[in-house]
Amino acid sequence: MKKTFSLFICSMLSIMCFTSPILANEDTLNEQNLTEEQKEILETMPEREQEYLDYGFQAPIYGDFKNPTTRSATGSWSWRDGVICVTTEGFGTNTVNTWHSAIVAPQRIEAVIEAQKPGKTADFRHGVWTSSTHTIWQVGVKSTTVNQDYNAGYWAGQQKGKPYNLNFWNCYQTGSFYCSQLVWAAYYTAGVNLNKSDNDIGGAIAVHPGEFVKNSKTLITYRNR
């Protein structure tokens, strides 16, 4: 069990697009730097991811309720600015289940802004997300106006070029971002806190992409399958 946990932690630290412990630099990523609280959160992450996934499959699909489109069983993809995109497909490997999130931004046509992975700066990505093996959602924030959503997407787009944040529990800074931190911060600036505290340690918050899917403040507008 100890060996399995050790391998799990090392994999989490090296490949997950959304998470990393409180560390000064990437070169020191290893199990010895983790606190017991951090280890517990990372060890139980797959259980929370399964909860997010189960909810995402069972929850109703509303379509873009702020800009009504033709409804279907899975909704319709929207390029309205500020819409949040989430997928179970991260930029690591299949060794550990990774997730990813981004937000539609107005600075580019039919594009999201995303903090992709270590070594990459925040940048735009064009085109509808597709996958035959992973689940993809779009979600909308219930309480905001279309203008607030636009402002959130625009603010996120302004972060283009920022480095990747290797500190999972350090969201309250804007010098660097991991994927879900960027989305969270965009709406935080618009006055909506989408953090659910699922992975927080005291006052240090950490936001998983799945928290945008299973969240009382959002509605699912699209699911690919």
mmCIF file of C-alpha atoms in Angstrom:
data_model
loop_
_atom_site.group_PDB
_atom_site.id
_atom_site.type_symbol
_atom_site.label_atom_id
_atom_site.label_comp_id
_atom_site.label_asym_id
_atom_site.label_seq_id
_atom_site.Cartn_x
_atom_site.Cartn_y
_atom_site.Cartn_z
ATOM 1 C CA MET A 1 0.000 0.000 0.000
ATOM 2 C CA LYS A 2 2.814 2.405 0.924
ATOM 3 C CA LYS A 3 4.612 1.719 -2.357
ATOM 4 C CA THR A 4 1.404 2.200 -4.322
ATOM 5 C CA PHE A 5 0.686 5.494 -2.554
ATOM 6 C CA SER A 6 4.245 6.687 -3.161
ATOM 7 C CA LEU A 7 3.972 5.955 -6.884
ATOM 8 C CA PHE A 8 0.578 7.657 -6.966
ATOM 9 C CA ILE A 9 1.920 10.831 -5.338
ATOM 10 C CA CYS A 10 4.931 10.995 -7.637
ATOM 11 C CA SER A 11 2.685 10.586 -10.662
ATOM 12 C CA MET A 12 0.316 13.257 -9.414
ATOM 13 C CA LEU A 13 3.144 15.737 -8.907
ATOM 14 C CA SER A 14 4.774 15.124 -12.255
ATOM 15 C CA ILE A 15 1.874 14.940 -14.722
ATOM 16 C CA MET A 16 -1.336 16.470 -13.435
ATOM 17 C CA CYS A 17 -2.337 19.648 -15.226
ATOM 18 C CA PHE A 18 -4.106 21.195 -12.263
ATOM 19 C CA THR A 19 -2.211 20.341 -9.119
ATOM 20 C CA SER A 20 1.076 20.791 -7.355
ATOM 21 C CA PRO A 21 2.060 21.327 -3.710
ATOM 22 C CA ILE A 22 3.377 24.474 -2.041
ATOM 23 C CA LEU A 23 6.908 24.482 -3.392
ATOM 24 C CA ALA A 24 9.437 27.063 -4.485
ATOM 25 C CA ASN A 25 10.278 25.498 -7.829
ATOM 26 C CA GLU A 26 9.570 22.532 -10.074
ATOM 27 C CA ASP A 27 12.935 20.871 -9.389
ATOM 28 C CA THR A 28 11.937 20.085 -5.808
ATOM 29 C CA LEU A 29 8.692 18.266 -6.607
ATOM 30 C CA ASN A 30 8.790 15.102 -4.552
ATOM 31 C CA GLU A 31 6.861 13.305 -1.851
ATOM 32 C CA GLN A 32 9.196 14.481 0.914
ATOM 33 C CA ASN A 33 8.058 18.091 0.462
ATOM 34 C CA LEU A 34 4.396 17.299 1.096
ATOM 35 C CA THR A 35 2.697 17.887 4.423
ATOM 36 C CA GLU A 36 0.450 15.160 5.809
ATOM 37 C CA GLU A 37 -2.607 17.253 4.888
ATOM 38 C CA GLN A 38 -1.390 17.606 1.320
ATOM 39 C CA LYS A 39 -0.722 13.880 1.067
ATOM 40 C CA GLU A 40 -4.215 13.101 2.310
ATOM 41 C CA ILE A 41 -5.814 15.454 -0.221
ATOM 42 C CA LEU A 42 -3.841 13.997 -3.113
ATOM 43 C CA GLU A 43 -4.441 10.433 -1.964
ATOM 44 C CA THR A 44 -8.216 10.944 -1.868
ATOM 45 C CA MET A 45 -8.362 13.005 -5.090
ATOM 46 C CA PRO A 46 -9.620 10.073 -7.228
ATOM 47 C CA GLU A 47 -12.645 9.714 -4.929
ATOM 48 C CA ARG A 48 -13.611 13.357 -5.427
ATOM 49 C CA GLU A 49 -12.990 13.109 -9.154
ATOM 50 C CA GLN A 50 -15.395 10.182 -9.293
ATOM 51 C CA GLU A 51 -17.991 12.283 -7.468
ATOM 52 C CA TYR A 52 -17.556 15.101 -9.987
ATOM 53 C CA LEU A 53 -17.818 12.635 -12.856
ATOM 54 C CA ASP A 54 -20.902 10.880 -11.490
ATOM 55 C CA TYR A 55 -22.648 14.194 -10.966
ATOM 56 C CA GLY A 56 -21.644 15.409 -14.415
ATOM 57 C CA PHE A 57 -23.254 12.359 -16.011
ATOM 58 C CA GLN A 58 -26.480 12.572 -13.986
ATOM 59 C CA ALA A 59 -27.096 16.315 -13.858
ATOM 60 C CA PRO A 60 -29.534 17.880 -16.349
ATOM 61 C CA ILE A 61 -28.200 19.742 -19.380
ATOM 62 C CA TYR A 62 -29.754 23.182 -19.748
ATOM 63 C CA GLY A 63 -28.146 24.492 -22.915
ATOM 64 C CA ASP A 64 -26.821 28.037 -22.749
ATOM 65 C CA PHE A 65 -29.588 29.411 -20.541
ATOM 66 C CA LYS A 66 -28.368 33.000 -21.045
ATOM 67 C CA ASN A 67 -28.375 32.706 -24.814
ATOM 68 C CA PRO A 68 -30.976 30.032 -25.665
ATOM 69 C CA THR A 69 -30.075 27.603 -28.428
ATOM 70 C CA THR A 70 -31.674 24.458 -29.756
ATOM 71 C CA ARG A 71 -31.799 22.009 -26.866
ATOM 72 C CA SER A 72 -30.658 18.414 -27.183
ATOM 73 C CA ALA A 73 -29.792 15.583 -24.822
ATOM 74 C CA THR A 74 -26.306 16.972 -24.394
ATOM 75 C CA GLY A 75 -26.883 20.657 -25.104
ATOM 76 C CA SER A 76 -24.946 22.620 -27.700
ATOM 77 C CA TRP A 77 -21.397 23.941 -27.641
ATOM 78 C CA SER A 78 -21.333 27.693 -26.972
ATOM 79 C CA TRP A 79 -18.769 30.323 -27.843
ATOM 80 C CA ARG A 80 -20.377 32.907 -25.607
ATOM 81 C CA ASP A 81 -17.642 34.712 -23.701
ATOM 82 C CA GLY A 82 -17.181 33.565 -20.114
ATOM 83 C CA VAL A 83 -18.527 30.039 -20.599
ATOM 84 C CA ILE A 84 -16.385 27.533 -18.665
ATOM 85 C CA CYS A 85 -15.056 24.402 -20.379
ATOM 86 C CA VAL A 86 -14.069 21.297 -18.405
ATOM 87 C CA THR A 87 -12.732 17.927 -19.525
ATOM 88 C CA THR A 88 -11.534 14.742 -17.872
ATOM 89 C CA GLU A 89 -8.691 14.753 -20.393
ATOM 90 C CA GLY A 90 -5.655 16.517 -19.021
ATOM 91 C CA PHE A 91 -2.247 16.992 -20.569
ATOM 92 C CA GLY A 92 -0.496 14.240 -18.625
ATOM 93 C CA THR A 93 -0.728 10.495 -19.201
ATOM 94 C CA ASN A 94 -3.335 7.856 -18.440
ATOM 95 C CA THR A 95 -1.380 6.687 -15.369
ATOM 96 C CA VAL A 96 -3.449 9.005 -13.199
ATOM 97 C CA ASN A 97 -6.784 10.531 -14.164
ATOM 98 C CA THR A 98 -6.169 14.185 -14.988
ATOM 99 C CA TRP A 99 -8.666 16.956 -15.706
ATOM 100 C CA HIS A 100 -8.458 20.332 -17.406
ATOM 101 C CA SER A 101 -10.480 23.550 -17.620
ATOM 102 C CA ALA A 102 -10.512 26.792 -19.603
ATOM 103 C CA ILE A 103 -12.774 29.764 -20.287
ATOM 104 C CA VAL A 104 -14.091 31.293 -23.520
ATOM 105 C CA ALA A 105 -12.386 34.657 -24.059
ATOM 106 C CA PRO A 106 -13.397 37.551 -26.356
ATOM 107 C CA GLN A 107 -9.886 38.446 -27.523
ATOM 108 C CA ARG A 108 -9.975 35.652 -30.111
ATOM 109 C CA ILE A 109 -12.757 34.259 -32.302
ATOM 110 C CA GLU A 110 -14.027 30.862 -31.120
ATOM 111 C CA ALA A 111 -11.233 30.363 -28.610
ATOM 112 C CA VAL A 112 -10.611 29.671 -24.956
ATOM 113 C CA ILE A 113 -7.790 30.918 -22.766
ATOM 114 C CA GLU A 114 -6.080 28.180 -20.790
ATOM 115 C CA ALA A 115 -3.144 27.472 -18.516
ATOM 116 C CA GLN A 116 -2.196 24.177 -20.071
ATOM 117 C CA LYS A 117 0.726 22.555 -18.240
ATOM 118 C CA PRO A 118 4.143 23.153 -16.666
ATOM 119 C CA GLY A 119 6.554 24.712 -19.137
ATOM 120 C CA LYS A 120 3.744 26.382 -21.089
ATOM 121 C CA THR A 121 2.432 29.904 -20.623
ATOM 122 C CA ALA A 122 -1.264 30.761 -20.602
ATOM 123 C CA ASP A 123 -2.481 30.971 -24.189
ATOM 124 C CA PHE A 124 -5.509 30.815 -26.471
ATOM 125 C CA ARG A 125 -6.743 27.592 -28.066
ATOM 126 C CA HIS A 126 -9.169 27.577 -30.981
ATOM 127 C CA GLY A 127 -11.878 25.110 -31.876
ATOM 128 C CA VAL A 128 -14.600 23.029 -30.259
ATOM 129 C CA TRP A 129 -13.272 20.489 -27.774
ATOM 130 C CA THR A 130 -13.876 16.919 -28.909
ATOM 131 C CA SER A 131 -13.041 13.470 -27.571
ATOM 132 C CA SER A 132 -14.318 9.940 -28.120
ATOM 133 C CA THR A 133 -12.923 8.673 -24.803
ATOM 134 C CA HIS A 134 -13.162 11.588 -22.354
ATOM 135 C CA THR A 135 -16.094 13.613 -21.066
ATOM 136 C CA ILE A 136 -16.322 17.310 -21.874
ATOM 137 C CA TRP A 137 -18.679 19.816 -20.276
ATOM 138 C CA GLN A 138 -19.463 23.474 -20.575
ATOM 139 C CA VAL A 139 -20.961 25.218 -17.580
ATOM 140 C CA GLY A 140 -22.466 28.617 -16.957
ATOM 141 C CA VAL A 141 -22.524 30.636 -13.754
ATOM 142 C CA LYS A 142 -26.112 31.067 -12.601
ATOM 143 C CA SER A 143 -25.954 34.433 -10.843
ATOM 144 C CA THR A 144 -23.978 36.512 -13.341
ATOM 145 C CA THR A 145 -25.132 38.651 -16.240
ATOM 146 C CA VAL A 146 -23.890 38.178 -19.799
ATOM 147 C CA ASN A 147 -21.784 41.300 -19.282
ATOM 148 C CA GLN A 148 -20.176 39.874 -16.149
ATOM 149 C CA ASP A 149 -19.394 36.668 -18.022
ATOM 150 C CA TYR A 150 -17.804 38.715 -20.801
ATOM 151 C CA ASN A 151 -15.698 40.598 -18.260
ATOM 152 C CA ALA A 152 -14.571 37.331 -16.664
ATOM 153 C CA GLY A 153 -13.535 35.944 -20.047
ATOM 154 C CA TYR A 154 -11.823 39.192 -20.993
ATOM 155 C CA TRP A 155 -9.883 39.317 -17.721
ATOM 156 C CA ALA A 156 -8.745 35.734 -18.246
ATOM 157 C CA GLY A 157 -7.643 36.556 -21.792
ATOM 158 C CA GLN A 158 -5.485 39.362 -20.436
ATOM 159 C CA GLN A 159 -3.442 36.760 -18.538
ATOM 160 C CA LYS A 160 -1.989 35.400 -21.797
ATOM 161 C CA GLY A 161 1.725 34.752 -21.430
ATOM 162 C CA LYS A 162 1.663 34.181 -17.665
ATOM 163 C CA PRO A 163 3.688 31.133 -16.535
ATOM 164 C CA TYR A 164 2.172 27.943 -15.156
ATOM 165 C CA ASN A 165 1.593 27.921 -11.404
ATOM 166 C CA LEU A 166 3.172 24.904 -9.697
ATOM 167 C CA ASN A 167 1.574 25.771 -6.369
ATOM 168 C CA PHE A 168 -1.845 24.086 -6.110
ATOM 169 C CA TRP A 169 -2.656 25.853 -2.822
ATOM 170 C CA ASN A 170 -1.733 29.379 -3.893
ATOM 171 C CA CYS A 171 -4.656 30.845 -5.811
ATOM 172 C CA TYR A 172 -4.585 34.337 -4.339
ATOM 173 C CA GLN A 173 -1.918 35.657 -6.702
ATOM 174 C CA THR A 174 -1.982 36.538 -10.388
ATOM 175 C CA GLY A 175 1.654 36.103 -11.376
ATOM 176 C CA SER A 176 1.093 32.533 -12.575
ATOM 177 C CA PHE A 177 -1.830 30.175 -13.082
ATOM 178 C CA TYR A 178 -2.795 26.535 -13.288
ATOM 179 C CA CYS A 179 -5.844 25.734 -15.389
ATOM 180 C CA SER A 180 -8.676 25.839 -12.870
ATOM 181 C CA GLN A 181 -7.043 28.653 -10.893
ATOM 182 C CA LEU A 182 -7.250 30.856 -13.994
ATOM 183 C CA VAL A 183 -10.956 30.108 -14.449
ATOM 184 C CA TRP A 184 -11.640 30.569 -10.740
ATOM 185 C CA ALA A 185 -9.757 33.887 -10.663
ATOM 186 C CA ALA A 186 -11.639 35.190 -13.699
ATOM 187 C CA TYR A 187 -14.960 34.817 -11.924
ATOM 188 C CA TYR A 188 -13.539 35.853 -8.574
ATOM 189 C CA THR A 189 -12.753 39.227 -10.154
ATOM 190 C CA ALA A 190 -16.393 39.327 -11.291
ATOM 191 C CA GLY A 191 -17.577 38.819 -7.718
ATOM 192 C CA VAL A 192 -18.329 35.075 -7.776
ATOM 193 C CA ASN A 193 -16.276 32.568 -5.796
ATOM 194 C CA LEU A 194 -16.577 29.153 -7.470
ATOM 195 C CA ASN A 195 -14.266 27.436 -5.000
ATOM 196 C CA LYS A 196 -16.067 24.706 -3.027
ATOM 197 C CA SER A 197 -13.310 24.149 -0.439
ATOM 198 C CA ASP A 198 -13.015 20.498 -1.491
ATOM 199 C CA ASN A 199 -9.218 20.676 -1.523
ATOM 200 C CA ASP A 200 -8.477 23.647 0.733
ATOM 201 C CA ILE A 201 -6.056 23.625 3.649
ATOM 202 C CA GLY A 202 -7.015 26.318 6.104
ATOM 203 C CA GLY A 203 -6.955 29.647 4.282
ATOM 204 C CA ALA A 204 -4.993 28.224 1.357
ATOM 205 C CA ILE A 205 -7.472 27.370 -1.369
ATOM 206 C CA ALA A 206 -7.040 24.907 -4.224
ATOM 207 C CA VAL A 207 -9.525 24.541 -7.067
ATOM 208 C CA HIS A 208 -10.073 21.364 -9.085
ATOM 209 C CA PRO A 209 -11.699 21.622 -12.555
ATOM 210 C CA GLY A 210 -14.417 19.216 -11.434
ATOM 211 C CA GLU A 211 -15.586 21.770 -8.879
ATOM 212 C CA PHE A 212 -17.010 23.826 -11.760
ATOM 213 C CA VAL A 213 -19.131 20.855 -12.846
ATOM 214 C CA LYS A 214 -20.490 19.871 -9.443
ATOM 215 C CA ASN A 215 -21.238 23.299 -8.044
ATOM 216 C CA SER A 216 -24.403 24.904 -6.704
ATOM 217 C CA LYS A 217 -23.447 28.141 -8.465
ATOM 218 C CA THR A 218 -23.259 26.658 -11.972
ATOM 219 C CA LEU A 219 -25.435 24.810 -14.471
ATOM 220 C CA ILE A 220 -24.201 22.387 -17.103
ATOM 221 C CA THR A 221 -24.909 23.761 -20.574
ATOM 222 C CA TYR A 222 -23.188 21.105 -22.681
ATOM 223 C CA ARG A 223 -21.896 17.543 -22.398
ATOM 224 C CA ASN A 224 -20.292 15.695 -25.283
ATOM 225 C CA ARG A 225 -21.659 12.260 -24.380
#
